[in-house]
Short mmCIF file of C-alpha atoms and ligand atoms in Angstrom, two decimals:
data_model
loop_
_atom_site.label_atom_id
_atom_site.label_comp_id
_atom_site.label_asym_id
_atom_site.label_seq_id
_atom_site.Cartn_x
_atom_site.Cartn_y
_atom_site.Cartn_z
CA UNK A 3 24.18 -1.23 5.79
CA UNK A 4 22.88 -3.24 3.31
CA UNK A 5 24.53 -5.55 0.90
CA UNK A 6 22.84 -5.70 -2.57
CA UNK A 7 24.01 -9.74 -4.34
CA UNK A 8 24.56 -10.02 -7.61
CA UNK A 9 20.69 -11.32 -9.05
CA UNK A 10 22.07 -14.29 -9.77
CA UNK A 11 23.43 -15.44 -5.74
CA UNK A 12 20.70 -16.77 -3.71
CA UNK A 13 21.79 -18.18 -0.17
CA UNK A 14 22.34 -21.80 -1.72
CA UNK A 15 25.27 -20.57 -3.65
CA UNK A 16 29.25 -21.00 -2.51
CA UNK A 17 29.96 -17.33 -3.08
CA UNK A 18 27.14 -16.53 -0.35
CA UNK A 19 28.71 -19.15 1.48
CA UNK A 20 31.88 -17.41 1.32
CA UNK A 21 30.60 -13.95 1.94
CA UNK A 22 28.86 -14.74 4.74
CA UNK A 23 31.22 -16.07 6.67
CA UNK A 24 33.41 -13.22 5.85
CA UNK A 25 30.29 -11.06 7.34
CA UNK A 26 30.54 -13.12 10.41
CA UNK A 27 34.04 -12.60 11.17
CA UNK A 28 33.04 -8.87 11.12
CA UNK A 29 33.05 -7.92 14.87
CA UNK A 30 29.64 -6.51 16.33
CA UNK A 31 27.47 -6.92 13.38
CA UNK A 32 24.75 -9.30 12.72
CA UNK A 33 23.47 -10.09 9.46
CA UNK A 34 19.93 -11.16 7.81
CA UNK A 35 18.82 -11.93 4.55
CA UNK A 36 16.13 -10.37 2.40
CA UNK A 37 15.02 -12.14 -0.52
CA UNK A 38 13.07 -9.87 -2.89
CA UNK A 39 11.33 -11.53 -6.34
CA UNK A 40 10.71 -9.26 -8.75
CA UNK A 41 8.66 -9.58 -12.05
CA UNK A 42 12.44 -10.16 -13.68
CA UNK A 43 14.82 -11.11 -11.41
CA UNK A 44 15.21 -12.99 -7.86
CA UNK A 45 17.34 -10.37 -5.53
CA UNK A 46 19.34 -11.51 -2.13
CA UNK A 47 20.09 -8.59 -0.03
CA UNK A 48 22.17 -8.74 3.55
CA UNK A 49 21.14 -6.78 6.10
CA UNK A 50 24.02 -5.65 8.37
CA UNK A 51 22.90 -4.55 11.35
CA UNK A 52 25.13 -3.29 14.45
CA UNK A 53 28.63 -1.07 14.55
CA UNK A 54 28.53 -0.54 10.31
CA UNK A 55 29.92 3.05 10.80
CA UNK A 56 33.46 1.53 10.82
CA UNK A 57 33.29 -0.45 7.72
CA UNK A 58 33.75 1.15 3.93
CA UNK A 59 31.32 1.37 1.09
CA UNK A 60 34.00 0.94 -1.18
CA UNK A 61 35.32 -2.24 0.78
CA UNK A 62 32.10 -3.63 1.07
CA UNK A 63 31.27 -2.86 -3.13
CA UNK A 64 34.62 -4.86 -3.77
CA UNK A 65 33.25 -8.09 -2.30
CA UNK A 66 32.99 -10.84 -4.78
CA UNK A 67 29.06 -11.18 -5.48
CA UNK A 68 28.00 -7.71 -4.20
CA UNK A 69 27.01 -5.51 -6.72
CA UNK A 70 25.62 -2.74 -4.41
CA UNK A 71 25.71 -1.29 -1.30
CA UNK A 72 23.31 1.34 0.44
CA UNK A 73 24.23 2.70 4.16
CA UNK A 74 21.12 3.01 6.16
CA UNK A 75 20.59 6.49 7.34
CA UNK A 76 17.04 5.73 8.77
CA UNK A 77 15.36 3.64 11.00
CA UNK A 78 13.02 2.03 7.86
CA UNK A 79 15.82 -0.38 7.11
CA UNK A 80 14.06 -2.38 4.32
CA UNK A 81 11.52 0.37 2.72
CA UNK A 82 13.03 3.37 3.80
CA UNK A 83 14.79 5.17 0.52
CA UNK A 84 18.38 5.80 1.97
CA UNK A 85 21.64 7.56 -0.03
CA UNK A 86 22.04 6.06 -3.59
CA UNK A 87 19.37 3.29 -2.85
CA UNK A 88 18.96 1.63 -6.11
CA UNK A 89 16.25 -0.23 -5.10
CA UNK A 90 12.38 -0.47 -6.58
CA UNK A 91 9.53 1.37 -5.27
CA UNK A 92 7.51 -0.85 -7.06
CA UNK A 93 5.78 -4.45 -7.27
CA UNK A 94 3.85 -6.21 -9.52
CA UNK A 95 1.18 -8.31 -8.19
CA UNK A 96 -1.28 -10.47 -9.91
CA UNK A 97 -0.55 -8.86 -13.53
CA UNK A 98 -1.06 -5.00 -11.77
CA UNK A 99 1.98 -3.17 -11.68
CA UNK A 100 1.87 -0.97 -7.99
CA UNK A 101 4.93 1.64 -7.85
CA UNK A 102 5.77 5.50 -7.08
CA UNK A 103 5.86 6.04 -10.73
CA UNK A 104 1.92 5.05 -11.46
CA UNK A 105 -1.12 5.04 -9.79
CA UNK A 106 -4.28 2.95 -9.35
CA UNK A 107 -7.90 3.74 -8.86
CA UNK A 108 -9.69 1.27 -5.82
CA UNK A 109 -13.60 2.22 -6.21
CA UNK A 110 -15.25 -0.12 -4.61
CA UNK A 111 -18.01 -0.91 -1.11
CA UNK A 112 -16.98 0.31 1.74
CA UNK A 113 -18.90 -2.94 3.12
CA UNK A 114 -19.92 -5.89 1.30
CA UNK A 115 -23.82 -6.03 1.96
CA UNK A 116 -25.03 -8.18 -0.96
CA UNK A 117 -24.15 -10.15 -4.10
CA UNK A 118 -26.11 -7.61 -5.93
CA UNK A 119 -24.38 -4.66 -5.00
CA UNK A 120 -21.04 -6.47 -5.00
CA UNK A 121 -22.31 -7.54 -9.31
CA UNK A 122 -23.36 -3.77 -9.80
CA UNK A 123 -19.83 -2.38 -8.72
CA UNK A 124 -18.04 -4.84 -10.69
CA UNK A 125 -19.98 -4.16 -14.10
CA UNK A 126 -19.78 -0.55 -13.48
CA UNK A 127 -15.71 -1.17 -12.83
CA UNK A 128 -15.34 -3.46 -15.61
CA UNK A 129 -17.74 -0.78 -17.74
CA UNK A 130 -15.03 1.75 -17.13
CA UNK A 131 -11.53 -0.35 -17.87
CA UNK A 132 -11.27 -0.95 -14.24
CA UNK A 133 -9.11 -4.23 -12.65
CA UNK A 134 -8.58 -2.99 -8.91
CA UNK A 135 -11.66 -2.40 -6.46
CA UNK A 136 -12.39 -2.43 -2.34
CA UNK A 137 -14.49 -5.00 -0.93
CA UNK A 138 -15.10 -4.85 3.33
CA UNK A 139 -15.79 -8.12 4.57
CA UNK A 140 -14.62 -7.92 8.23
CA UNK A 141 -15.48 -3.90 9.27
CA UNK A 142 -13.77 -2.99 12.59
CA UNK A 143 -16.54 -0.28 14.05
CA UNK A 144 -16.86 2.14 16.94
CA UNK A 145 -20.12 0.79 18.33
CA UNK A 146 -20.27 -2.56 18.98
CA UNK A 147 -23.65 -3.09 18.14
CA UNK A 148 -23.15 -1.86 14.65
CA UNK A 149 -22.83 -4.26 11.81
CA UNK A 150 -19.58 -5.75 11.67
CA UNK A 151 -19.32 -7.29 8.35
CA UNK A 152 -20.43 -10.40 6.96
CA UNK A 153 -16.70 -11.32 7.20
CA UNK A 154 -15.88 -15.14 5.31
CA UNK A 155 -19.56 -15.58 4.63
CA UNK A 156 -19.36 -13.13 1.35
CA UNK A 157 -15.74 -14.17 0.43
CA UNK A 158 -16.75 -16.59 -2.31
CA UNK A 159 -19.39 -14.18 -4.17
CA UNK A 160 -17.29 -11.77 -3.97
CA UNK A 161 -14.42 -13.39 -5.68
CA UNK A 162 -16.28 -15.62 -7.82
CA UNK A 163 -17.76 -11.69 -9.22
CA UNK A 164 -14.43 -10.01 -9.21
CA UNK A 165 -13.32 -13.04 -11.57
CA UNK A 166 -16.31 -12.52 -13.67
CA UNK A 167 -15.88 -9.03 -14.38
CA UNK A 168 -12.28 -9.16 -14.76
CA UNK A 169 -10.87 -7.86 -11.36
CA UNK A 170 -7.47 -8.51 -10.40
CA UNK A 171 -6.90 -7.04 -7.07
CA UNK A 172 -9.32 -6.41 -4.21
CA UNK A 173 -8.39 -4.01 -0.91
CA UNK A 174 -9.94 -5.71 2.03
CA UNK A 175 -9.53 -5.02 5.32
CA UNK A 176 -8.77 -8.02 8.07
CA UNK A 177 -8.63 -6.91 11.84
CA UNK A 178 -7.50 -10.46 12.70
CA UNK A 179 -4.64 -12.51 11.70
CA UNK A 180 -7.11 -15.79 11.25
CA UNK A 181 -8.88 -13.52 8.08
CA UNK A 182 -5.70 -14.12 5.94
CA UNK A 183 -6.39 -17.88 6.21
CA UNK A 184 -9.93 -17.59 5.89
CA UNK A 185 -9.31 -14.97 2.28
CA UNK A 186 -6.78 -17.80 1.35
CA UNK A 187 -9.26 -20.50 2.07
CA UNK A 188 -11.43 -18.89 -0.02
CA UNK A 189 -9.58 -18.05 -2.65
CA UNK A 190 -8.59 -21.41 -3.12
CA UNK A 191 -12.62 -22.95 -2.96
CA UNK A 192 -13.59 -20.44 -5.96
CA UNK A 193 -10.46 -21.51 -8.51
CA UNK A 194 -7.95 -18.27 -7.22
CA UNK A 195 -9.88 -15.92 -10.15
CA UNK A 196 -8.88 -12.63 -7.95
CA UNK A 197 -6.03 -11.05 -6.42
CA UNK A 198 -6.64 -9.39 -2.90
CA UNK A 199 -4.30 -6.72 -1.49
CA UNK A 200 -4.50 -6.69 2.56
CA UNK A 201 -5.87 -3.55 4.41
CA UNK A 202 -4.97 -2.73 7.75
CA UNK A 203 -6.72 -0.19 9.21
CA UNK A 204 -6.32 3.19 10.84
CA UNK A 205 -7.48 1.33 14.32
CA UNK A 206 -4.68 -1.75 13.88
CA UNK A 207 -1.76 0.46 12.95
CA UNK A 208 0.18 -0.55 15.68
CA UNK A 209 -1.66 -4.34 16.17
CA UNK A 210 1.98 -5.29 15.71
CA UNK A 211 0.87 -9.12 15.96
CA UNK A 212 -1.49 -8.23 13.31
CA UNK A 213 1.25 -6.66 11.79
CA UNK A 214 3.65 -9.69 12.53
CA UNK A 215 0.91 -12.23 10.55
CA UNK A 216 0.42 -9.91 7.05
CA UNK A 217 4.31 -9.68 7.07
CA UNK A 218 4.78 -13.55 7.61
CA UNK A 219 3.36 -14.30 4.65
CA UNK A 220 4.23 -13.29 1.25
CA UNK A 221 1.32 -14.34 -1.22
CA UNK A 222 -0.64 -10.78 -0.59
CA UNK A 223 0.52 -7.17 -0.81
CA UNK A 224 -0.49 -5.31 2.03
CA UNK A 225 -2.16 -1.75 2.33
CA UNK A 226 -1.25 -0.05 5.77
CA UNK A 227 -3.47 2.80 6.62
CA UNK A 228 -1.43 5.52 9.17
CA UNK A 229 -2.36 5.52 12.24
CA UNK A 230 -5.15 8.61 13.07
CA UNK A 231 -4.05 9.94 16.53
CA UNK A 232 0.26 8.94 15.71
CA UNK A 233 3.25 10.34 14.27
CA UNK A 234 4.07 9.74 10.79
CA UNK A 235 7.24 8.22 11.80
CA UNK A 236 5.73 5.60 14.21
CA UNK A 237 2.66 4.50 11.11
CA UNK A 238 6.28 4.32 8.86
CA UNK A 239 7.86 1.93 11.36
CA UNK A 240 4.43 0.02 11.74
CA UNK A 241 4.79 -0.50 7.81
CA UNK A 242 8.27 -1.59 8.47
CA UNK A 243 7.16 -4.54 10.79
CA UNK A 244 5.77 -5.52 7.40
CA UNK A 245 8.63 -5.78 5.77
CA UNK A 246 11.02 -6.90 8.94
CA UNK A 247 8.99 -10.03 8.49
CA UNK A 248 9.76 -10.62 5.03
CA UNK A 249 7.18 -8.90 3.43
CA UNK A 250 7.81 -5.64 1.34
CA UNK A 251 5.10 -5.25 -1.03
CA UNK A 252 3.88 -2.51 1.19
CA UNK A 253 1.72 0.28 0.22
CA UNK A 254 0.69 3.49 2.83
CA UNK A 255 -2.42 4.87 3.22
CA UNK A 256 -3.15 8.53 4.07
CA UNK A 257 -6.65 8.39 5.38
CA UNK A 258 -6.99 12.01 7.78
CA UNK A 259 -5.88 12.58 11.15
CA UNK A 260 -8.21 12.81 13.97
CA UNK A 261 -7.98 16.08 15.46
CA UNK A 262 -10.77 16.64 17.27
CA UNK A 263 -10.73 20.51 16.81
CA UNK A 264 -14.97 21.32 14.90
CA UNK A 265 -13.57 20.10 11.66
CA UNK A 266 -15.86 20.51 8.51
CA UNK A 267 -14.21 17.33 7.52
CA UNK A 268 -14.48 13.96 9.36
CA UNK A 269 -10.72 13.44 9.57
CA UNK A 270 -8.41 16.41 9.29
CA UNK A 271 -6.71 15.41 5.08
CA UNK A 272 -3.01 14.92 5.41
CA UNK A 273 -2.47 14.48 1.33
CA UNK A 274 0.31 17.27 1.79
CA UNK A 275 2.54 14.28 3.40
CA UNK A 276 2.43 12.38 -0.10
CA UNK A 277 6.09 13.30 -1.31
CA UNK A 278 6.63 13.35 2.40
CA UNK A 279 6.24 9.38 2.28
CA UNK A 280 7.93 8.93 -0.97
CA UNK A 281 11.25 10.57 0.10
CA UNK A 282 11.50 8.91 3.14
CA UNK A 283 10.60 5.55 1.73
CA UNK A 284 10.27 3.58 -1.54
CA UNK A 285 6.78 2.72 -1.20
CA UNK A 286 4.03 3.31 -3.39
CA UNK A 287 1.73 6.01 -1.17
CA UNK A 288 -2.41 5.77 -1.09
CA UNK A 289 -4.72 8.51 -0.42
CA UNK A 290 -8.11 7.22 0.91
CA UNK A 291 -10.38 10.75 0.24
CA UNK A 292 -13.88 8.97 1.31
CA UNK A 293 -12.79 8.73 4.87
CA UNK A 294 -10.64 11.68 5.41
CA UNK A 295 -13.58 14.13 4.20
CA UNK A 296 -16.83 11.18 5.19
CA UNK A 297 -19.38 13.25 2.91
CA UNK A 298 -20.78 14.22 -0.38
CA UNK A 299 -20.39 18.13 0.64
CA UNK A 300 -20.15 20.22 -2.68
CA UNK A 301 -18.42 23.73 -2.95
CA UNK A 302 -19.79 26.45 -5.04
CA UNK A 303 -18.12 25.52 -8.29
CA UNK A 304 -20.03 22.69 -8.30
CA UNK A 305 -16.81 20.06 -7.36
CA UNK A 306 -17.72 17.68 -4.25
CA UNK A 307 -14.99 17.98 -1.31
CA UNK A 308 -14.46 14.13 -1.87
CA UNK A 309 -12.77 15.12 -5.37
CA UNK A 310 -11.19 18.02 -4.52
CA UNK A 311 -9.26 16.22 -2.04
CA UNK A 312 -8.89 13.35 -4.31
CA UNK A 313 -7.21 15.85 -7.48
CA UNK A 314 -4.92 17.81 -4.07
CA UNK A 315 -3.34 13.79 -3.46
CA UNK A 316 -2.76 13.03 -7.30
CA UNK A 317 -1.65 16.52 -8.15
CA UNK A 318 1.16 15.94 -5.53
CA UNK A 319 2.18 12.35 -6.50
CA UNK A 320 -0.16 9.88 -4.94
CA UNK A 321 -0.27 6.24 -6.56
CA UNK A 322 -3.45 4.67 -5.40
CA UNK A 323 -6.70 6.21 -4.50
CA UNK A 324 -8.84 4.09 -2.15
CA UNK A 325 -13.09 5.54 -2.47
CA UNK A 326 -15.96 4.51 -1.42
CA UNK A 327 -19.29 3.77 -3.82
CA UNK A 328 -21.77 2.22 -3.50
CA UNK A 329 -25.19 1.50 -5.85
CA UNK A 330 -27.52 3.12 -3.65
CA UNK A 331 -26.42 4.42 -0.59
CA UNK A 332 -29.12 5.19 1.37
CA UNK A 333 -29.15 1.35 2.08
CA UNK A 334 -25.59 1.26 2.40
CA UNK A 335 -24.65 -0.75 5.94
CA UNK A 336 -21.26 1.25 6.87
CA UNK A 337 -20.39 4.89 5.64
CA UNK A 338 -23.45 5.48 2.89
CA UNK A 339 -23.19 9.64 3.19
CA UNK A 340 -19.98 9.46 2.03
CA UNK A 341 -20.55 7.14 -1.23
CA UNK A 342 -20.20 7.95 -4.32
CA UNK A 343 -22.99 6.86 -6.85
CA UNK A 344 -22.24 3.95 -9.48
CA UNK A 345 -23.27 7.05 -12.51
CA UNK A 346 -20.33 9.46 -10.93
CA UNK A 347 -17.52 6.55 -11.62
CA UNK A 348 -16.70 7.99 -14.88
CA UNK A 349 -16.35 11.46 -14.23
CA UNK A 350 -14.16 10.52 -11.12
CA UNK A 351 -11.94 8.46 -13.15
CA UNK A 352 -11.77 11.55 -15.98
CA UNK A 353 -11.08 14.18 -12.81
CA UNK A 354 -8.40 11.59 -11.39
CA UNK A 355 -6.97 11.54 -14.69
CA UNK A 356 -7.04 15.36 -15.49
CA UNK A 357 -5.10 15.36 -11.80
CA UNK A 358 -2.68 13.09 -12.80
CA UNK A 359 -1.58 14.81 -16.04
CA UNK A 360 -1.12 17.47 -13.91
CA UNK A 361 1.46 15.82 -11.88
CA UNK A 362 3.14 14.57 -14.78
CA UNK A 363 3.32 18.15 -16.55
CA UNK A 364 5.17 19.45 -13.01
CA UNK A 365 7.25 16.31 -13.28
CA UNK A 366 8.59 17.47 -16.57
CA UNK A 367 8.24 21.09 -15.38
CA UNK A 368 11.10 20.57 -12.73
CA UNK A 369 13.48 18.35 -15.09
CA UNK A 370 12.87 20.96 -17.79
CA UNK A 371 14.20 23.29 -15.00
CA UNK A 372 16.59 21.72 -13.56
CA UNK A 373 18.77 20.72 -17.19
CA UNK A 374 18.20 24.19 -17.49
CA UNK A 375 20.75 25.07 -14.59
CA UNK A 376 23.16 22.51 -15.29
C1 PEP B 25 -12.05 1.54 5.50
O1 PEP B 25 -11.26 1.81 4.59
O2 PEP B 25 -13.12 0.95 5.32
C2 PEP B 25 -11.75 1.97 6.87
C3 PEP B 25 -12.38 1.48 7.92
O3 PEP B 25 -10.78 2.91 6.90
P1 PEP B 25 -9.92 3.46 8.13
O4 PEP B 25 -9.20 2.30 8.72
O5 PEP B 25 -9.02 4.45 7.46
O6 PEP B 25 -10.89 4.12 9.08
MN1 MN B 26 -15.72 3.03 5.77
#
């Protein structure tokens, strides 16, 4: 059960005082506290956790300084969406608003190479009215020979360009928790002029240390890829590690399942689980299209398999789109075939957008419908 304060409580105040050691007296239940800042307001919420079946909503709402309270009917305590959860599903972070309600293109290199490709993204992102991009620095790979990523080396050309050309938020995958000191570090050196979001990839799902460390801290979102070869459920509680440690701005990534089975694809595209993540949670949900389909395969109308899947994720709700480009990808070092070319950025953005009108047109649809009954 969880115990929504009053926005203006926070755990110095005598009223939480008082309420918590009401809590206490509470036989078999143990309480923590989840502080949530929004853009607006500063949000305490207690966690009660133990025998809650016993105790009434109504009680509970009557509590001097609780204004809300939402019984847990899921394992996700802090992002699942349970009955009447009034919570967000949405963030802001570094001026970018992230929710279930909008969504956010992330073209950018799969793999940092050099400062010239990293410049010739940006202008073509900042060209097209872009803020957000992806930028691999530390690349977890199969062979252990391949490149691996320049890793802290390219941090500070890559931010100093991201704050040149206007970028506010940068996806970047760390497989180890000492990369969120070294981004930090970084950041710091070159004057903070970027934002970077936190990928964790389909390989470190379940790294719960990994997991542990990104939830720790609170200064970056993070961007949770599900796991390739696990249930949904169990790459839903790895995103809840996340937020056990204190850390909700979470967004999930559906990247393709492995399935092993001849596919024409290289990972089997899961975008049908979209509103499957949104109702069971309150978190933002990303589609990554580049490496659930890993070419630039074309069907007979002309449409590449990359967009296709990309307009299937939208059309059903999705809020970020992860993609690889890249300026000239026969040189690309990690995942070239599957890059899209720095010319095709605007007619991605314009079939994203066509996509997401569609969405929005079935939103209405339904509520049109659904007044209709009433
Ligand atoms: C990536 O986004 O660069 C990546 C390695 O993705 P995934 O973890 O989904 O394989
Ligand atoms: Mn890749």
């Amino acid at each position: 059960m969880i115990l929504i304060l009053s926005p203006d409580i926070t755990p110095a105040d005598e009223r939480f005082k008082t309420l918590m050691s009401y809590v206490d007296s509470l036989p078999n239940i143990k309480t923590r506290v989840h502080e949530v800042q929004g853009s607006q307001q500063h949000l305490t919420e207690l966690y009660l956790i133990g025998e809650t079946a016993g105790l009434s909503i109504h009680d509970m709402e009557n509590l001097p300084g609780v204004d809300n309270v939402v019984r847990i009917s899921r394992d996700y305590r802090v992002l699942g969406r349970h009955v009447n959860d009034t919570r967000p599903s949405s963030f802001e972070y570094n001026g970018v608003h992230f929710g279930q309600d909008n969504l956010n293109i992330f073209a950018g290199l799969c793999a940092v190479d050099n400062a010239k490709h990293v410049e010739e993204m940006m202008v073509a992102l900042k060209d097209n009215g872009q803020v957000c991009t992806r930028m691999g620095a530390y690349k977890p790979r199969t062979n252990p020979y391949a490149f691996q990523g320049h890793g802290k080396s390219c941090l500070p050309y890559v931010f100093e360009l991201a704050g040149k050309y206007d970028i506010k938020v940068i996806a970047m995958e760390i497989t180890h928790d000492i990369h969120i000191k070294e981004i930090k570090d970084a950041l710091k050196k070159t004057g903070n002029p970027t934002g970077v979001m936190l990928q964790i990839g389909t390989r470190n799902t379940q790294n719960f240390e990994l997991l542990k460390a990104a939830g720790k801290q609170k200064e970056f979102p993070v961007l949770l890829k599900r796991g390739f070869g696990i249930t949904l459920e169990e790459s839903i509680n790895a995103a809840e590690y996340l937020a056990s440690e204190g850390n909700d701005k979470v967004i999930f990534a559906l990247r393709g399942m492995k399935t092993n089975m001849g596919d024409p694809h290289r990972n089997l595209v899961d975008f049908a689980h979209v509103p499957v993540v949104k109702r069971l949670t309150r978190m933002p949900v990303c589609i990554d299209p580049s490496h659930s389909v890993g070419s630039r395969l074309t069907t007979p109308d002309g449409i590449m398999d990359v967009s296709h899947v990309t307009a299937q994720g939208i059309v059903a709700g999705a809020n970020m789109v992860l993609v690889d480009f890249h300026p000239d990808p026969k040189t690309a070092m990690v995942d070239g075939p599957q890059a899209l070319l720095m010319s095709e950025l605007p007619y991605f953005l314009e079939d994203a957008a066509i996509a997401r009108e569609a969405y929005e047109k079935r939103v209405k649809l339904v509520n049109k419908y659904k007044l209709a009954k009433q």
